[in-house]
mmCIF file of C-alpha atoms in Angstrom:
data_model
loop_
_atom_site.group_PDB
_atom_site.id
_atom_site.type_symbol
_atom_site.label_atom_id
_atom_site.label_comp_id
_atom_site.label_asym_id
_atom_site.label_seq_id
_atom_site.Cartn_x
_atom_site.Cartn_y
_atom_site.Cartn_z
ATOM 1 C CA LYS A 277 51.285 4.924 -2.427
ATOM 2 C CA GLN A 278 52.182 7.661 -4.858
ATOM 3 C CA GLN A 279 50.515 10.376 -2.756
ATOM 4 C CA PRO A 280 50.810 9.394 0.911
ATOM 5 C CA LYS A 281 49.321 12.736 2.022
ATOM 6 C CA LEU A 282 45.925 11.674 0.643
ATOM 7 C CA LEU A 283 45.799 8.445 2.635
ATOM 8 C CA PRO A 284 44.399 10.055 5.841
ATOM 9 C CA THR A 285 41.791 11.891 3.743
ATOM 10 C CA TYR A 286 40.786 8.619 2.097
ATOM 11 C CA HIS A 287 40.414 6.871 5.472
ATOM 12 C CA ARG A 288 38.335 9.735 6.902
ATOM 13 C CA PHE A 289 36.084 9.677 3.856
ATOM 14 C CA ARG A 290 35.750 5.878 3.958
ATOM 15 C CA ASN A 291 34.922 5.916 7.686
ATOM 16 C CA HIS A 292 32.372 8.664 7.114
ATOM 17 C CA LEU A 293 30.690 6.604 4.382
ATOM 18 C CA LEU A 294 30.637 3.529 6.620
ATOM 19 C CA ARG A 295 29.015 5.526 9.446
ATOM 20 C CA MET A 296 26.432 6.944 7.036
ATOM 21 C CA TRP A 297 25.637 3.479 5.673
ATOM 22 C CA SER A 298 25.284 2.098 9.189
ATOM 23 C CA ALA A 299 22.946 4.957 10.161
ATOM 24 C CA PHE A 300 20.877 4.333 7.029
ATOM 25 C CA GLN A 301 20.569 0.624 7.827
ATOM 26 C CA GLU A 302 19.480 1.408 11.397
ATOM 27 C CA ALA A 303 16.889 3.896 10.151
ATOM 28 C CA GLN A 304 15.597 1.357 7.631
ATOM 29 C CA ALA A 305 15.309 -1.303 10.348
ATOM 30 C CA GLU A 306 13.373 1.122 12.587
ATOM 31 C CA HIS A 307 11.083 2.026 9.686
ATOM 32 C CA ASP A 308 10.409 -1.650 8.945
ATOM 33 C CA LYS A 309 9.725 -2.326 12.629
ATOM 34 C CA ALA A 310 7.269 0.598 12.800
ATOM 35 C CA GLU A 311 5.468 -0.678 9.685
ATOM 36 C CA ARG A 312 5.175 -4.185 11.165
ATOM 37 C CA GLU A 313 3.817 -2.813 14.454
ATOM 38 C CA SER A 314 1.332 -0.615 12.603
ATOM 39 C CA ALA A 315 0.139 -3.608 10.572
ATOM 40 C CA GLU A 316 -0.216 -5.724 13.718
ATOM 41 C CA ARG A 317 -2.323 -3.001 15.379
ATOM 42 C CA PHE A 318 -4.486 -2.583 12.270
ATOM 43 C CA TRP A 319 -5.117 -6.304 11.775
ATOM 44 C CA ALA A 320 -5.451 -7.151 15.507
ATOM 45 C CA SER A 321 -9.257 -7.055 15.344
ATOM 46 C CA LEU A 322 -9.670 -7.666 11.595
ATOM 47 C CA ARG A 323 -9.103 -10.527 9.197
ATOM 48 C CA LEU A 324 -9.289 -11.119 5.462
ATOM 49 C CA VAL A 325 -11.747 -13.846 4.379
ATOM 50 C CA ARG A 326 -12.347 -15.071 0.822
ATOM 51 C CA SER A 327 -16.016 -14.613 -0.096
ATOM 52 C CA THR A 328 -16.098 -16.006 -3.629
ATOM 53 C CA ARG A 329 -13.713 -17.296 -6.234
ATOM 54 C CA GLY A 330 -14.157 -17.666 -9.966
ATOM 55 C CA PRO A 331 -11.896 -18.312 -12.943
ATOM 56 C CA GLY A 332 -11.297 -14.610 -13.577
ATOM 57 C CA ALA A 333 -11.893 -12.936 -10.223
ATOM 58 C CA GLU A 334 -11.975 -13.276 -6.449
ATOM 59 C CA ALA A 335 -13.824 -11.384 -3.738
ATOM 60 C CA TRP A 336 -12.531 -10.979 -0.199
ATOM 61 C CA SER A 337 -14.218 -9.520 2.869
ATOM 62 C CA ILE A 338 -12.535 -7.698 5.712
ATOM 63 C CA VAL A 339 -14.359 -8.700 8.890
ATOM 64 C CA ASN A 340 -13.911 -7.843 12.547
ATOM 65 C CA VAL A 341 -13.981 -10.240 15.516
ATOM 66 C CA ASP A 342 -17.814 -10.129 15.528
ATOM 67 C CA ASP A 343 -17.863 -11.161 11.838
ATOM 68 C CA GLU A 344 -19.173 -7.741 10.839
ATOM 69 C CA ARG A 345 -18.040 -6.751 7.366
ATOM 70 C CA ARG A 346 -15.666 -3.756 7.404
ATOM 71 C CA GLY A 347 -14.573 -3.801 3.798
ATOM 72 C CA GLU A 348 -14.536 -5.583 0.469
ATOM 73 C CA VAL A 349 -11.746 -6.396 -1.940
ATOM 74 C CA ASN A 350 -12.397 -7.575 -5.487
ATOM 75 C CA VAL A 351 -9.467 -8.910 -7.488
ATOM 76 C CA ILE A 352 -9.928 -9.226 -11.239
ATOM 77 C CA TRP A 353 -7.264 -11.368 -12.890
ATOM 78 C CA GLY A 354 -7.307 -9.355 -16.115
ATOM 79 C CA GLU A 355 -4.892 -8.536 -18.876
ATOM 80 C CA PRO A 356 -2.406 -6.895 -18.983
ATOM 81 C CA HIS A 357 -2.337 -7.147 -15.171
ATOM 82 C CA PRO A 358 -4.617 -7.797 -12.177
ATOM 83 C CA TYR A 359 -6.881 -5.014 -10.940
ATOM 84 C CA CYS A 360 -8.100 -4.641 -7.344
ATOM 85 C CA LEU A 361 -11.059 -2.674 -6.081
ATOM 86 C CA VAL A 362 -10.775 -1.904 -2.350
ATOM 87 C CA VAL A 363 -13.883 -0.521 -0.607
ATOM 88 C CA LEU A 364 -13.587 0.159 3.124
ATOM 89 C CA ASP A 365 -16.165 0.951 5.787
ATOM 90 C CA ASP A 366 -16.077 4.391 7.404
ATOM 91 C CA ALA A 367 -15.179 2.698 10.714
ATOM 92 C CA ILE A 368 -11.755 1.736 9.345
ATOM 93 C CA GLU A 369 -9.078 4.192 10.436
ATOM 94 C CA ALA A 370 -7.799 6.717 7.910
ATOM 95 C CA GLY A 371 -4.943 5.322 5.848
ATOM 96 C CA GLY A 372 -5.992 1.742 6.589
ATOM 97 C CA TRP A 373 -6.280 1.074 2.879
ATOM 98 C CA GLU A 374 -2.475 0.953 2.680
ATOM 99 C CA GLN A 375 -2.463 -1.880 5.248
ATOM 100 C CA VAL A 376 -5.092 -3.713 3.186
ATOM 101 C CA ILE A 377 -3.014 -3.399 0.014
ATOM 102 C CA TYR A 378 0.115 -4.586 1.842
ATOM 103 C CA ARG A 379 -1.743 -7.655 3.182
ATOM 104 C CA LEU A 380 -3.115 -8.404 -0.289
ATOM 105 C CA GLU A 381 0.374 -8.273 -1.744
ATOM 106 C CA GLN A 382 1.777 -10.518 0.976
ATOM 107 C CA GLU A 383 -0.947 -13.175 1.073
ATOM 108 C CA ILE A 384 -2.901 -13.163 -2.187
ATOM 109 C CA LEU A 385 -1.163 -11.447 -5.068
ATOM 110 C CA VAL A 386 1.985 -13.030 -6.414
ATOM 111 C CA GLU A 387 2.687 -10.563 -9.214
ATOM 112 C CA GLU A 388 5.692 -8.259 -9.298
ATOM 113 C CA PRO A 389 5.295 -4.817 -7.708
ATOM 114 C CA GLY A 390 3.795 -2.359 -10.129
ATOM 115 C CA ASP A 391 1.932 -5.075 -12.039
ATOM 116 C CA VAL A 392 -1.249 -4.614 -9.982
ATOM 117 C CA SER A 393 -3.523 -1.568 -10.014
ATOM 118 C CA TYR A 394 -5.647 -0.652 -6.989
ATOM 119 C CA ALA A 395 -8.772 1.522 -6.962
ATOM 120 C CA VAL A 396 -9.438 2.605 -3.375
ATOM 121 C CA TRP A 397 -12.716 3.852 -1.882
ATOM 122 C CA HIS A 398 -12.798 4.949 1.758
ATOM 123 C CA LYS A 399 -15.281 7.689 2.689
ATOM 124 C CA GLY A 400 -15.253 8.533 -1.028
ATOM 125 C CA PHE A 401 -12.880 7.847 -3.877
ATOM 126 C CA VAL A 402 -9.279 7.910 -2.612
ATOM 127 C CA GLY A 403 -7.499 7.169 -5.887
ATOM 128 C CA GLU A 404 -5.901 4.565 -8.136
ATOM 129 C CA TYR A 405 -2.508 3.284 -7.075
ATOM 130 C CA TYR A 406 0.304 0.943 -8.032
ATOM 131 C CA ARG A 407 3.401 -0.273 -6.171
ATOM 132 C CA CYS A 408 6.540 1.323 -7.616
ATOM 133 C CA ALA A 409 9.157 -1.275 -8.551
ATOM 134 C CA ASP A 410 11.966 1.249 -7.969
ATOM 135 C CA CYS A 411 11.168 2.577 -4.489
ATOM 136 C CA GLY A 412 8.579 0.070 -3.216
ATOM 137 C CA GLU A 413 6.047 2.779 -2.286
ATOM 138 C CA LEU A 414 2.473 3.209 -3.491
ATOM 139 C CA HIS A 415 2.068 5.898 -6.134
ATOM 140 C CA SER A 416 -0.994 7.421 -7.754
ATOM 141 C CA GLN A 417 -1.712 6.247 -11.293
ATOM 142 C CA PHE A 418 -2.183 9.870 -12.279
ATOM 143 C CA ASP A 419 0.170 12.840 -12.012
ATOM 144 C CA GLU A 420 -2.255 15.026 -10.111
ATOM 145 C CA ASP A 421 -4.569 13.736 -7.403
ATOM 146 C CA ALA A 422 -7.981 13.660 -9.066
ATOM 147 C CA GLY A 423 -9.508 11.740 -6.157
ATOM 148 C CA LYS A 424 -10.439 14.911 -4.288
ATOM 149 C CA GLU A 425 -12.672 16.020 -7.171
ATOM 150 C CA LEU A 426 -14.689 12.785 -7.279
ATOM 151 C CA ARG A 427 -17.247 12.981 -4.446
ATOM 152 C CA LEU A 428 -20.505 11.117 -4.743
ATOM 153 C CA ASP A 429 -22.123 13.313 -2.048
ATOM 154 C CA ASP A 430 -22.184 16.194 -4.529
ATOM 155 C CA LEU A 431 -24.381 14.333 -7.007
ATOM 156 C CA ASP A 432 -28.121 14.976 -7.024
ATOM 157 C CA PRO A 433 -30.411 11.950 -6.822
ATOM 158 C CA PRO A 434 -31.979 11.102 -10.234
ATOM 159 C CA ASP A 435 -35.482 12.283 -9.248
ATOM 160 C CA GLU A 436 -34.228 15.783 -8.335
ATOM 161 C CA ARG A 437 -32.484 16.485 -11.648
#
């Protein structure tokens, strides 16, 4: 009211912010939809089946429609937080380990994001990950990606050493 010349500038700025927020929400909805569709495609011919359960650990198998094992997940209910070992068959598409972790978090693990560590093996050691509580994405436990250096193919069998 004291500076009426700034009122149109304020309204333009406010409208711009509202348009930006609306565009962000639309983009987020499209991203979520794409993630759901990707998960549906990945899990269309696969399912997660509990193999064993004990007081301190569980083992799950990833099987296809023919009940052929395509991966294993071991969950250790340790302190200070649970630890998961994910081992996938070479037939699983690249990046499928992220779908496995998402399904684990949705159906099995009830901890807060970031409270669970994942060691992932798929055609070699992929890395150790955790879910970031701030952004919701998976991040490597380590600053640099040491997974590329850890290849079992490079090791000599014991009798050749």
